[in-house]
PDB file of C-alpha atoms in Angstrom:
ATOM      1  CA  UNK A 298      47.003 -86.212 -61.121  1.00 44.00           C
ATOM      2  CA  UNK A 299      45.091 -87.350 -58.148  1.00 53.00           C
ATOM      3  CA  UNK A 300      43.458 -90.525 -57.023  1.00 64.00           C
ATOM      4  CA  UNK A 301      40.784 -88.199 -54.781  1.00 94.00           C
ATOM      5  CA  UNK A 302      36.822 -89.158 -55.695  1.00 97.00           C
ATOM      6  CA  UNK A 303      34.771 -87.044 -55.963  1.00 98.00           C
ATOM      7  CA  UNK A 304      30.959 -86.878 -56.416  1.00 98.00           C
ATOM      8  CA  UNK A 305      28.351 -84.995 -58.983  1.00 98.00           C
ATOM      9  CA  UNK A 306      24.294 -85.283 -58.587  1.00 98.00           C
ATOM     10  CA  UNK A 307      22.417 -84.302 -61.781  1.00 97.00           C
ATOM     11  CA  UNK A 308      23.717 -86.072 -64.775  1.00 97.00           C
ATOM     12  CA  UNK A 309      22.295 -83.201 -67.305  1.00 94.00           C
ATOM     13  CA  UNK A 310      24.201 -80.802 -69.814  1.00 92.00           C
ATOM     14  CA  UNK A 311      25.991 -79.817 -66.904  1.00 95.00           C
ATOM     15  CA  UNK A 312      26.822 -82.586 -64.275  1.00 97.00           C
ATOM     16  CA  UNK A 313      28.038 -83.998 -67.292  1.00 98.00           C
ATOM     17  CA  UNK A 314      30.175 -81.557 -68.186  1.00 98.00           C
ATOM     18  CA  UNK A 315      31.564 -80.912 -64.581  1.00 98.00           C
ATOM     19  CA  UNK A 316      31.937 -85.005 -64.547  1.00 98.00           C
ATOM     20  CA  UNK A 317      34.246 -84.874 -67.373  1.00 98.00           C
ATOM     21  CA  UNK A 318      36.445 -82.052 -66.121  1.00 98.00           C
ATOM     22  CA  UNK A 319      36.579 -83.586 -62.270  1.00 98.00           C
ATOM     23  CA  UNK A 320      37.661 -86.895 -64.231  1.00 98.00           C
ATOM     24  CA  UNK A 321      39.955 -85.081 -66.827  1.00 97.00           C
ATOM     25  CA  UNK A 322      41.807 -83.754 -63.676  1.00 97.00           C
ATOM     26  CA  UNK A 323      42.559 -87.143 -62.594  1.00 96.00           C
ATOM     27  CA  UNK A 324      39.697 -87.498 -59.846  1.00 97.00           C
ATOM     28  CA  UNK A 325      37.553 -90.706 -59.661  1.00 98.00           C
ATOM     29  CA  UNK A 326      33.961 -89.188 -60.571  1.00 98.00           C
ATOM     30  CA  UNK A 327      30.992 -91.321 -59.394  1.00 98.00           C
ATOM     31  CA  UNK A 328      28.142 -89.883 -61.615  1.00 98.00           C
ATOM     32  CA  UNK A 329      24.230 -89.868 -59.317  1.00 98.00           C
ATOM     33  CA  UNK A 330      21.093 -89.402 -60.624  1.00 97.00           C
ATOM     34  CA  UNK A 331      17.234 -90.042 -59.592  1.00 95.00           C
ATOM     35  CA  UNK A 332      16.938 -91.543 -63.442  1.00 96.00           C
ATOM     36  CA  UNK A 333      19.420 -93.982 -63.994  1.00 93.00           C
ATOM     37  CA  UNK A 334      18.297 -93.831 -68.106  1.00 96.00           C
ATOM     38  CA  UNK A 335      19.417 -89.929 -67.388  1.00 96.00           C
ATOM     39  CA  UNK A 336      22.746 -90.851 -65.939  1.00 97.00           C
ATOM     40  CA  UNK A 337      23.452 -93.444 -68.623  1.00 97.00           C
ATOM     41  CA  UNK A 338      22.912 -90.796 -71.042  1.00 97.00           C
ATOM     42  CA  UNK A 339      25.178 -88.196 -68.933  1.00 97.00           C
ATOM     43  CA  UNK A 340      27.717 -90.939 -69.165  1.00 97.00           C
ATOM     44  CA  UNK A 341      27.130 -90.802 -73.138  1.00 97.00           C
ATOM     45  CA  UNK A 342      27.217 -87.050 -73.226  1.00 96.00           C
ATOM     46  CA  UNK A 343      30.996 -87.418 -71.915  1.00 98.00           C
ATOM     47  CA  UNK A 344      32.012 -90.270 -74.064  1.00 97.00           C
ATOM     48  CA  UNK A 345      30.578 -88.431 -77.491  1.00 97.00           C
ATOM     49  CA  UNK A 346      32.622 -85.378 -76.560  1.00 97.00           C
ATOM     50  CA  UNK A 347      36.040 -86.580 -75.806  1.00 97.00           C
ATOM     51  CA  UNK A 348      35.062 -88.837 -79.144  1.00 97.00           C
ATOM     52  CA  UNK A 349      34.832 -85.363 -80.976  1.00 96.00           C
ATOM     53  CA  UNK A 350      38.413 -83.843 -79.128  1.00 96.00           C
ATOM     54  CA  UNK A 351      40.083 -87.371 -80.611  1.00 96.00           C
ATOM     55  CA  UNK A 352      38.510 -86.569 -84.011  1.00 96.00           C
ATOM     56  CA  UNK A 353      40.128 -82.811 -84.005  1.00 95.00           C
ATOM     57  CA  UNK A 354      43.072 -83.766 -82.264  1.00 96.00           C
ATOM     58  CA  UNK A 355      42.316 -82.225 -78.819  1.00 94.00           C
ATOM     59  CA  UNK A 356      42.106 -84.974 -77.071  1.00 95.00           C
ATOM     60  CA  UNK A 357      44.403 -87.746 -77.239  1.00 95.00           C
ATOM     61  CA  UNK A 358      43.594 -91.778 -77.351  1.00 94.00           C
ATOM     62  CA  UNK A 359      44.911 -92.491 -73.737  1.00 97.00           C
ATOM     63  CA  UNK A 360      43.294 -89.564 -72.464  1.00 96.00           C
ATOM     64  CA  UNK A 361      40.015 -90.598 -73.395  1.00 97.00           C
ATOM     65  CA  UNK A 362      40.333 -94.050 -71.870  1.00 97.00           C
ATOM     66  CA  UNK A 363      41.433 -92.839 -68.896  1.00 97.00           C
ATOM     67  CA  UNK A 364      39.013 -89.907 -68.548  1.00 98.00           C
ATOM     68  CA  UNK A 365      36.009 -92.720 -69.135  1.00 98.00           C
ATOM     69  CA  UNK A 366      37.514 -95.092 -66.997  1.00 97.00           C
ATOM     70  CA  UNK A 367      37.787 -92.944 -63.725  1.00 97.00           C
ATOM     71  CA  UNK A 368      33.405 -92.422 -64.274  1.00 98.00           C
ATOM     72  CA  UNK A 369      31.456 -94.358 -63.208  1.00 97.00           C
ATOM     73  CA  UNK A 370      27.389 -94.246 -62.255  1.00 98.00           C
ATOM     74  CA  UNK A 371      25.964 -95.024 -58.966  1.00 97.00           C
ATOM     75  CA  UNK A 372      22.452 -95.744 -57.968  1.00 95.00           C
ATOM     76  CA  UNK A 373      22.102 -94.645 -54.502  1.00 95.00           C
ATOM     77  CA  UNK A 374      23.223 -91.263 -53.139  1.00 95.00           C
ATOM     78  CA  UNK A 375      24.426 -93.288 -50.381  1.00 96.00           C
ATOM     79  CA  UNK A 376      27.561 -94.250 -52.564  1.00 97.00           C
ATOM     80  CA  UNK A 377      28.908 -90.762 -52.063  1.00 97.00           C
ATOM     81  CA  UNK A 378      29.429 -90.858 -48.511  1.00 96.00           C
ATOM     82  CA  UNK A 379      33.506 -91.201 -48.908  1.00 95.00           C
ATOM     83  CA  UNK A 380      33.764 -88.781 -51.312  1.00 97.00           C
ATOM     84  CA  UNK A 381      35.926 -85.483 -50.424  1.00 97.00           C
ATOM     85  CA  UNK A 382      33.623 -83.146 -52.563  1.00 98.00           C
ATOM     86  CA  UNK A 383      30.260 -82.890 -53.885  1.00 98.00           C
ATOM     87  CA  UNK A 384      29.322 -80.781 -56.781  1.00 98.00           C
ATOM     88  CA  UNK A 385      25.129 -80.499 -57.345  1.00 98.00           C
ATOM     89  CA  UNK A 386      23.958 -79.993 -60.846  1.00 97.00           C
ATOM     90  CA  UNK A 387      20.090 -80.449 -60.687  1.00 97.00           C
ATOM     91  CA  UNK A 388      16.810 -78.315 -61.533  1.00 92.00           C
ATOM     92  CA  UNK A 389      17.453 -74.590 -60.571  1.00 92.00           C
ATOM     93  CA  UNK A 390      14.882 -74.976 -57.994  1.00 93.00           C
ATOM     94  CA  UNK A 391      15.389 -73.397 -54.746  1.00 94.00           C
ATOM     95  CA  UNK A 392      13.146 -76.727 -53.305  1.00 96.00           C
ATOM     96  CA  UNK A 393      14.824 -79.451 -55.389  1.00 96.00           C
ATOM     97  CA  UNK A 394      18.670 -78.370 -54.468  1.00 97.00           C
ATOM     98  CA  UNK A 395      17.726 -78.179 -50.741  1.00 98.00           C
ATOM     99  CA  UNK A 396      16.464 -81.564 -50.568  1.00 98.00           C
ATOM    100  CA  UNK A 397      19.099 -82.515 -52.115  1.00 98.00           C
ATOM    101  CA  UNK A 398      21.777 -81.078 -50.094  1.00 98.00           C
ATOM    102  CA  UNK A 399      19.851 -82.287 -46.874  1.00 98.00           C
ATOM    103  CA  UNK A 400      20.091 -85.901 -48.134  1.00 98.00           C
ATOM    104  CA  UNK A 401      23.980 -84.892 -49.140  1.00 98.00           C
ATOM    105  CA  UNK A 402      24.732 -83.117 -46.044  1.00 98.00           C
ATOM    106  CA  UNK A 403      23.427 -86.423 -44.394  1.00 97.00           C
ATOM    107  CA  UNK A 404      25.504 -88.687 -46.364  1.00 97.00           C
ATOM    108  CA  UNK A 405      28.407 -86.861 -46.803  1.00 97.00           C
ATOM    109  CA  UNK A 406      30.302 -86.081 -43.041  1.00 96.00           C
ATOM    110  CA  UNK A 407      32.639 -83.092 -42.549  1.00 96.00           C
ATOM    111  CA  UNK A 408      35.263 -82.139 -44.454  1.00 96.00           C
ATOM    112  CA  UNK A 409      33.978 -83.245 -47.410  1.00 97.00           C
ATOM    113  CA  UNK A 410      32.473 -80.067 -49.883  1.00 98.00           C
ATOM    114  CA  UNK A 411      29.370 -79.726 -51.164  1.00 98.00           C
ATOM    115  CA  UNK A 412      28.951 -77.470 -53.468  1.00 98.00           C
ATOM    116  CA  UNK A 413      25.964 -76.004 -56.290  1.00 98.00           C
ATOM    117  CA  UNK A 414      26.457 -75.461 -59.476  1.00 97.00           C
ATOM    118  CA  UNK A 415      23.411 -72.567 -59.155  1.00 94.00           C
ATOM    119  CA  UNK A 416      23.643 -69.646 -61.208  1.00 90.00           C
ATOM    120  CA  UNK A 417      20.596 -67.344 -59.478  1.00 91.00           C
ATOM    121  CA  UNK A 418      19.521 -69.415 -56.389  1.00 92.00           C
ATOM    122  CA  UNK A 419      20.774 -68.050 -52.536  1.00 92.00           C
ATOM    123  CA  UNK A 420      23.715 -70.272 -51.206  1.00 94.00           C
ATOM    124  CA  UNK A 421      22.627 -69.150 -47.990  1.00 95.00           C
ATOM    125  CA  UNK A 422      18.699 -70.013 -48.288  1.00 94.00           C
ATOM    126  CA  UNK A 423      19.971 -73.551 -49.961  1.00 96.00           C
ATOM    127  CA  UNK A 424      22.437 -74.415 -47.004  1.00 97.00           C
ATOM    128  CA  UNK A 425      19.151 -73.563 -44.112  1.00 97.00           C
ATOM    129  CA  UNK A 426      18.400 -77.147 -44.563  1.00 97.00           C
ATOM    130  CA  UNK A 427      22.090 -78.609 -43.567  1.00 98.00           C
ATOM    131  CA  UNK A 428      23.824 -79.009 -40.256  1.00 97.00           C
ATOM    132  CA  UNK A 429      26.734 -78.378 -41.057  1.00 97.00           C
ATOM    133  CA  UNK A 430      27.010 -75.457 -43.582  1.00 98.00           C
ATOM    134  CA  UNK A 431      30.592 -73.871 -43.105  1.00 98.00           C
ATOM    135  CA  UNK A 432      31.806 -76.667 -45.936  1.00 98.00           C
ATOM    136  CA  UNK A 433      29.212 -75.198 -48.489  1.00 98.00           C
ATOM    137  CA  UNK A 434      29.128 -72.749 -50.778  1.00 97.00           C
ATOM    138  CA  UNK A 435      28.102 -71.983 -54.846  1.00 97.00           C
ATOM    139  CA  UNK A 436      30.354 -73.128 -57.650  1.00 97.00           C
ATOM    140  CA  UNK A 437      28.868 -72.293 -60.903  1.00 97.00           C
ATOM    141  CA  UNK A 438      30.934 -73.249 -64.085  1.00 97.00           C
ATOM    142  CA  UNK A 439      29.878 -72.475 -67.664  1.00 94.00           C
ATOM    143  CA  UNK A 440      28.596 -73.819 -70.619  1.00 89.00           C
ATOM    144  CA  UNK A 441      30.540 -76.350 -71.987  1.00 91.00           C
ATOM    145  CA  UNK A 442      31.992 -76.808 -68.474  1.00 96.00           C
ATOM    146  CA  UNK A 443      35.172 -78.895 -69.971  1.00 97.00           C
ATOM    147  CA  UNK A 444      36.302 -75.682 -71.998  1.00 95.00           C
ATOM    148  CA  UNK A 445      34.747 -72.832 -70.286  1.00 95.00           C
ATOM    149  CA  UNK A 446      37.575 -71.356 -68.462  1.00 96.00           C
ATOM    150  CA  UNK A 447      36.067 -69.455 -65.884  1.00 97.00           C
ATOM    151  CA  UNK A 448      33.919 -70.442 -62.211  1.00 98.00           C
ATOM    152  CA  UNK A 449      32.240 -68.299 -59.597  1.00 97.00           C
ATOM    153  CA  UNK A 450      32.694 -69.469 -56.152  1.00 97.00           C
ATOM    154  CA  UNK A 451      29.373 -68.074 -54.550  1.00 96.00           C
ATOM    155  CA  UNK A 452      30.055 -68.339 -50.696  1.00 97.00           C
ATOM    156  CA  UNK A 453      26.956 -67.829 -48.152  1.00 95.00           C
ATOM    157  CA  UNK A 454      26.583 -66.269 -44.875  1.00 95.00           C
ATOM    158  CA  UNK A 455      27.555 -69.466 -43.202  1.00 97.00           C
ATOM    159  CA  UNK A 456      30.508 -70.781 -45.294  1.00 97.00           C
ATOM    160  CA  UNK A 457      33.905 -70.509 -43.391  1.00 98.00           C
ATOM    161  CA  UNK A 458      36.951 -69.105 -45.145  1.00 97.00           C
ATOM    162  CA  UNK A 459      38.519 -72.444 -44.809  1.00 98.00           C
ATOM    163  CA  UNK A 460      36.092 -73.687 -47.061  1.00 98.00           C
ATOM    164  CA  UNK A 461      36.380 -70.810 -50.005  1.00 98.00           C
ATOM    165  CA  UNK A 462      40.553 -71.177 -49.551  1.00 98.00           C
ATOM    166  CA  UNK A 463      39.822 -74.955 -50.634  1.00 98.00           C
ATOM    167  CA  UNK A 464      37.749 -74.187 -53.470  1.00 98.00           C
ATOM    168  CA  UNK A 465      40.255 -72.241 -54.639  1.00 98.00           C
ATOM    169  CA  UNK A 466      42.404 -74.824 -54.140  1.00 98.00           C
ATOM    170  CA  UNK A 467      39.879 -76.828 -56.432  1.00 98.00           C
ATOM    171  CA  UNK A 468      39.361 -74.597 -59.357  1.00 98.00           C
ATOM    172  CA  UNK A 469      43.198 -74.325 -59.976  1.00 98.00           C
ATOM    173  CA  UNK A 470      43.758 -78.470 -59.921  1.00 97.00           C
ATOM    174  CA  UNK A 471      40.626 -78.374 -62.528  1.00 98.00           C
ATOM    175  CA  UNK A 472      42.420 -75.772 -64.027  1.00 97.00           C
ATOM    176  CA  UNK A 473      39.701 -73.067 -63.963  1.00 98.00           C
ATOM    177  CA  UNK A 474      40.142 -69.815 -63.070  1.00 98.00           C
ATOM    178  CA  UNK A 475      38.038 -68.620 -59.761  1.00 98.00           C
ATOM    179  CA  UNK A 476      36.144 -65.436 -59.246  1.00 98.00           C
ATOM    180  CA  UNK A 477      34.082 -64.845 -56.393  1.00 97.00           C
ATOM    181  CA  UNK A 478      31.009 -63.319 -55.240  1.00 95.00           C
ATOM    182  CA  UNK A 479      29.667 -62.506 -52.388  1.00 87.00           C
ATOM    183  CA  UNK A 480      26.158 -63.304 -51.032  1.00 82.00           C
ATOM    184  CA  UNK A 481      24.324 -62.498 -53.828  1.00 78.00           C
ATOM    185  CA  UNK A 482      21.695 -64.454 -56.155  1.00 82.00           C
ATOM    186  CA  UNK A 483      23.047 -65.128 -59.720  1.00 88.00           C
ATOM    187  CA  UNK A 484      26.547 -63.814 -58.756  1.00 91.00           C
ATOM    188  CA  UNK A 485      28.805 -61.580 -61.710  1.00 95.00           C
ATOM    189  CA  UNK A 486      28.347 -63.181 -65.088  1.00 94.00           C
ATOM    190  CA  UNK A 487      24.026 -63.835 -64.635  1.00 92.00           C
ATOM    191  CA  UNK A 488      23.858 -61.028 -63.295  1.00 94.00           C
ATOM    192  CA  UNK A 489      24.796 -58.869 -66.051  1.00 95.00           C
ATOM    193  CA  UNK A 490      24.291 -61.537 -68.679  1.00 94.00           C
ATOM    194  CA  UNK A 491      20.816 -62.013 -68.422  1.00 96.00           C
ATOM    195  CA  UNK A 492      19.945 -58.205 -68.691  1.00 96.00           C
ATOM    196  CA  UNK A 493      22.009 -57.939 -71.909  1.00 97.00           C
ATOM    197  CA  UNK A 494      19.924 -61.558 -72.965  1.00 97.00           C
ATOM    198  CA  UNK A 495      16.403 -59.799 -72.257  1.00 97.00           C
ATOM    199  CA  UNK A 496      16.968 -57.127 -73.602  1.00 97.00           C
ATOM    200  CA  UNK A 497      18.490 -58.564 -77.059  1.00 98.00           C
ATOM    201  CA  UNK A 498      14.824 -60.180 -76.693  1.00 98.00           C
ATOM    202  CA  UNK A 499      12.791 -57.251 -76.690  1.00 97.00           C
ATOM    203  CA  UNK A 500      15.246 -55.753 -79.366  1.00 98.00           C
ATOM    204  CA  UNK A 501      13.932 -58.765 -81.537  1.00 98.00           C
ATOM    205  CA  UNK A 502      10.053 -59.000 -80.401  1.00 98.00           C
ATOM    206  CA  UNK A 503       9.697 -55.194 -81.326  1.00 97.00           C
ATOM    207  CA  UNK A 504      10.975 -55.352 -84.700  1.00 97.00           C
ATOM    208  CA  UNK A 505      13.956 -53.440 -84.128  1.00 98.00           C
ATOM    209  CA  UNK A 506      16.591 -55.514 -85.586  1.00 98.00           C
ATOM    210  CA  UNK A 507      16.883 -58.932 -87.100  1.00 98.00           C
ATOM    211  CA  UNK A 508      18.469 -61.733 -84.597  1.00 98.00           C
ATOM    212  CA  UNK A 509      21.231 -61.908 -87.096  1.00 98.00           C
ATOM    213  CA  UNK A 510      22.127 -58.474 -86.946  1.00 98.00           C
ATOM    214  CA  UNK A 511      21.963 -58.059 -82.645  1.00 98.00           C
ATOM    215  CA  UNK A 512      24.136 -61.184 -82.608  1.00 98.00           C
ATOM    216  CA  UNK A 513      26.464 -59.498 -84.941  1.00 98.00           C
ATOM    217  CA  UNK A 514      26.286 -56.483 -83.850  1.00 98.00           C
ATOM    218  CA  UNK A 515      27.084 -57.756 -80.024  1.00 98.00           C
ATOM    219  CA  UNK A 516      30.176 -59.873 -81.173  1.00 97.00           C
ATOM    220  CA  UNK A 517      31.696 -57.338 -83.628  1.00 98.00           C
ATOM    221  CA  UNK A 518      30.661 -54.354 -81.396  1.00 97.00           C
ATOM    222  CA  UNK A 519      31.174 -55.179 -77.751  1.00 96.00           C
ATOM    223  CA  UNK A 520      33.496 -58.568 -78.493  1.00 95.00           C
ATOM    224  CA  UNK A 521      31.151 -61.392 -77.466  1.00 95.00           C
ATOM    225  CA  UNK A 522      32.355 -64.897 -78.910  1.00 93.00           C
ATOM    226  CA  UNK A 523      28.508 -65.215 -79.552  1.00 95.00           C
ATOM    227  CA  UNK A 524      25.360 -63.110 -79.512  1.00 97.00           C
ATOM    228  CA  UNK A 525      23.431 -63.063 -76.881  1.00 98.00           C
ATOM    229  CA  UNK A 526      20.589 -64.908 -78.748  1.00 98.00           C
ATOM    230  CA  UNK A 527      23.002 -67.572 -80.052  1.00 97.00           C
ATOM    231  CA  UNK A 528      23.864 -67.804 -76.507  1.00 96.00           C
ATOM    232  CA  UNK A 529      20.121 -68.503 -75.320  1.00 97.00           C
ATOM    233  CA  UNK A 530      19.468 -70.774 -77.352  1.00 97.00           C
ATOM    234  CA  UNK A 531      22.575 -72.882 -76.373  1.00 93.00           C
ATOM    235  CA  UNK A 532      21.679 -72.647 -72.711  1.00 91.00           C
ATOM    236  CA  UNK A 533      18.064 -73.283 -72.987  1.00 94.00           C
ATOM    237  CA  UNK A 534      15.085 -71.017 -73.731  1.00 97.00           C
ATOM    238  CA  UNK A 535      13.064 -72.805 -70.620  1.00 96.00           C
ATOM    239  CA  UNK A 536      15.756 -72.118 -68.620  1.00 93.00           C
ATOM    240  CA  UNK A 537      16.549 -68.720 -69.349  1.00 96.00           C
ATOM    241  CA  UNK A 538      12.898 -68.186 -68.508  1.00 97.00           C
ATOM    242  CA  UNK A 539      13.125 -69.916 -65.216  1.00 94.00           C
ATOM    243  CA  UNK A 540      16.372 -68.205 -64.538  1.00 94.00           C
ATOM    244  CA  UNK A 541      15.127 -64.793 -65.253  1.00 96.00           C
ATOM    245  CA  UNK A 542      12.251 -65.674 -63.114  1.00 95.00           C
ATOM    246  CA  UNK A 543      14.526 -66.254 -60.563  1.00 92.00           C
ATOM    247  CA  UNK A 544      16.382 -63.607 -60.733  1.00 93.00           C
ATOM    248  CA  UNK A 545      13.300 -61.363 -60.947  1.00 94.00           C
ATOM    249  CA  UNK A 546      11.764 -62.504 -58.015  1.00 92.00           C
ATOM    250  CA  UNK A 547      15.218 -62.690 -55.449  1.00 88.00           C
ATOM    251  CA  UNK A 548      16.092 -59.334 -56.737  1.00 91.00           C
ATOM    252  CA  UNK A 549      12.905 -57.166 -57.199  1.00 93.00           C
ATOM    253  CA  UNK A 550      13.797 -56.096 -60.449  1.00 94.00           C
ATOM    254  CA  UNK A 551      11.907 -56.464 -63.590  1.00 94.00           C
ATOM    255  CA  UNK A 552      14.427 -55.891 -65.976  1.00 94.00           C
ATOM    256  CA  UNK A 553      15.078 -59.592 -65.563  1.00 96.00           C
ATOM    257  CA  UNK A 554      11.723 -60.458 -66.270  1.00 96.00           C
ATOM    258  CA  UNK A 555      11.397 -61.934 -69.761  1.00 96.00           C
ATOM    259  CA  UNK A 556       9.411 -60.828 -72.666  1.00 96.00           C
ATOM    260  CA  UNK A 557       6.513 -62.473 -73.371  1.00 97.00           C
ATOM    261  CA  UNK A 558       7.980 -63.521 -76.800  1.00 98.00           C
ATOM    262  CA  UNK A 559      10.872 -65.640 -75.628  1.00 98.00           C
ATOM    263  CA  UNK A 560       7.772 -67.347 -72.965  1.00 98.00           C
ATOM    264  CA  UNK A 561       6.072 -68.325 -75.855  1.00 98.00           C
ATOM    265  CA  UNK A 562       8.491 -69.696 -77.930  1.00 98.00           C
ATOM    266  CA  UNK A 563       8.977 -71.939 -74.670  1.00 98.00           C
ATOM    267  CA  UNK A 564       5.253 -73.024 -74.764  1.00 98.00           C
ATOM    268  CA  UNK A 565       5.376 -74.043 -78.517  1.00 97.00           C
ATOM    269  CA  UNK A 566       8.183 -76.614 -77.593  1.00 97.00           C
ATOM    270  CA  UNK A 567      10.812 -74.562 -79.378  1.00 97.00           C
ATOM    271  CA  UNK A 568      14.001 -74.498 -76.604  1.00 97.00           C
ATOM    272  CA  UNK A 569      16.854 -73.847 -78.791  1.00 96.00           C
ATOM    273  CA  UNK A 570      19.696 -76.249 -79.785  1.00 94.00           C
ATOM    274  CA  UNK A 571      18.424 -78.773 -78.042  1.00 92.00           C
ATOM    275  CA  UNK A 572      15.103 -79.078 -79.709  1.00 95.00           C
ATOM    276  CA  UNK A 573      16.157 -77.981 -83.273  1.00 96.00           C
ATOM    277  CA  UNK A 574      14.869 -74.247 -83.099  1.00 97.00           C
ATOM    278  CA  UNK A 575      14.651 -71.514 -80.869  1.00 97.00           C
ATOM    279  CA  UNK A 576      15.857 -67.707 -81.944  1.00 98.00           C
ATOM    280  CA  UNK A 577      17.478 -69.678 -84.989  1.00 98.00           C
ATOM    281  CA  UNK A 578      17.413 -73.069 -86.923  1.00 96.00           C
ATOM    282  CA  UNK A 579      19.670 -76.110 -86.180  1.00 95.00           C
ATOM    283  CA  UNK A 580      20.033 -79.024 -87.794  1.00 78.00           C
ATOM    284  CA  UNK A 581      19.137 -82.094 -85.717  1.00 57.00           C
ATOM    285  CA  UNK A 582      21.982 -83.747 -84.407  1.00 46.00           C
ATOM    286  CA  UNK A 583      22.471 -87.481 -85.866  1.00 38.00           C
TER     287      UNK A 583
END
């Protein structure tokens, strides 16, 4: 265990999530967002899910406490200036993360890490706006962060070795395990991922098969713990769209362009999980 603190901005799906596993590691988390009504509810995102490891005996009692106990909000990115590392988890917007990381790199001096949780975006055209990029790179863990084993450590032109050898150094304390990728805009998994996502889509808008069956047919064929669609829906419909967009545009390839179908499901309000329906029906959460 450590008594290190460390820093997230963007207390969404997945700030909290990385919040819960810097502070299940034993680091002193200090939780940042522009809404403080969207941190407090980061804050409740981690709470409700270490309530639901104590109810299936994952998690125990202690744990919990302690876990809650090391997180704490702050109002002012200004409160992160002694922390040793960083981690961004806002809008994947190439504009929104840079002015974030010029406020950070700012705030924050040298040694400390900053590091984006982007999962398309450039680490190199994010880090134009710092001073002092060697001690920045990409760091993108998965959905549910706290049980997704896996992160990509996305270095840019300008990060030093130095600076991936410590992030290495980082992902085995959390207890991940580290790939990396080189300069290149949605790294391994979104890469491949999101071609395999668009094109369950288009297998669905042209009537070849039912979402059921591709879902099926991609766990029981290829070995997917869930189908593609499933998978969309969990992440976000809008942001599948945005990161497909993304990826589109950085890469010059239209096979990450997606269908028209999955746009306008976006349009009618219908995200996925979170909003009760996207390629299938949930049951609101209550």
């Amino acid at each position: 265990m450590t008594d290190r603190t460390a820093g997230v901005c963007g207390a969404g799906l997945m700030g909290a999530g990385i919040a819960q596993v810097l502070a299940s590691a034993g680091y002193e988390v200090l939780l940042y967002d522009v809404n403080r009504d969207a941190a407090a509810r980061g804050l409740g995102r981690i709470e409700a899910d270490l309530d639901k490891g104590v109810a299936r005996g994952k998690v125990e009692g202690d744990a919990r406490r302690a876990i809650l106990s090391r997180t704490s909000i702050v109002d002012d990115v200004a409160a992160l200036t002694d922390a040793e590392l960083v981690i961004e988890a806002v809008a994947e917007t190439l504009e929104v993360k840079r002015d974030v990381f010029a406020e950070l790199d700012r705030v924050c001096p040298p040694p400390a890490l900053l590091l984006s949780n982007t999962s398309t975006l450039s680490p190199s055209e994010i880090a134009e706006v710092m001073e002092h990029p060697a001690r920045f790179a990409g760091l993108h863990f998965f959905n549910p962060a706290p049980r997704m084993k896996l992160v990509e450590i996305l270095p840019g032109r300008s990060t030093s070795l130095e600076t991936v050898a410590r992030i290495r150094q980082l992902a085995l304390a959390l207890g991940k395990t580290a790939v990396v990728a080189n300069e290149a805009p949605g790294g391994i998994v979104s890469r491949l991922q999101l071609l395999v996502r668009n094109e369950a889509i288009r297998l669905l808008a042209e009537g070849v098969a039912t979402a059921e069956d591709i879902d099926t047919a991609m766990k029981l064929g290829s070995g997917w713990p869930m189908g593609p669609l499933e998978l969309s829906d969990l992440v976000g419909l809008d942001i599948h769209v945005n990161n497909s967009d993304s990826l589109a545009k950085l890469l010059g390839n239209d096979a990450y362009r997606p269908h028209e179908y999955v746009r306008q499901l976006v349009a009618e309000g219908h995200l996925g999980r979170k909003s009760g329906r996207g390629f299938f029906q949930y049951q609101e959460e209550g």
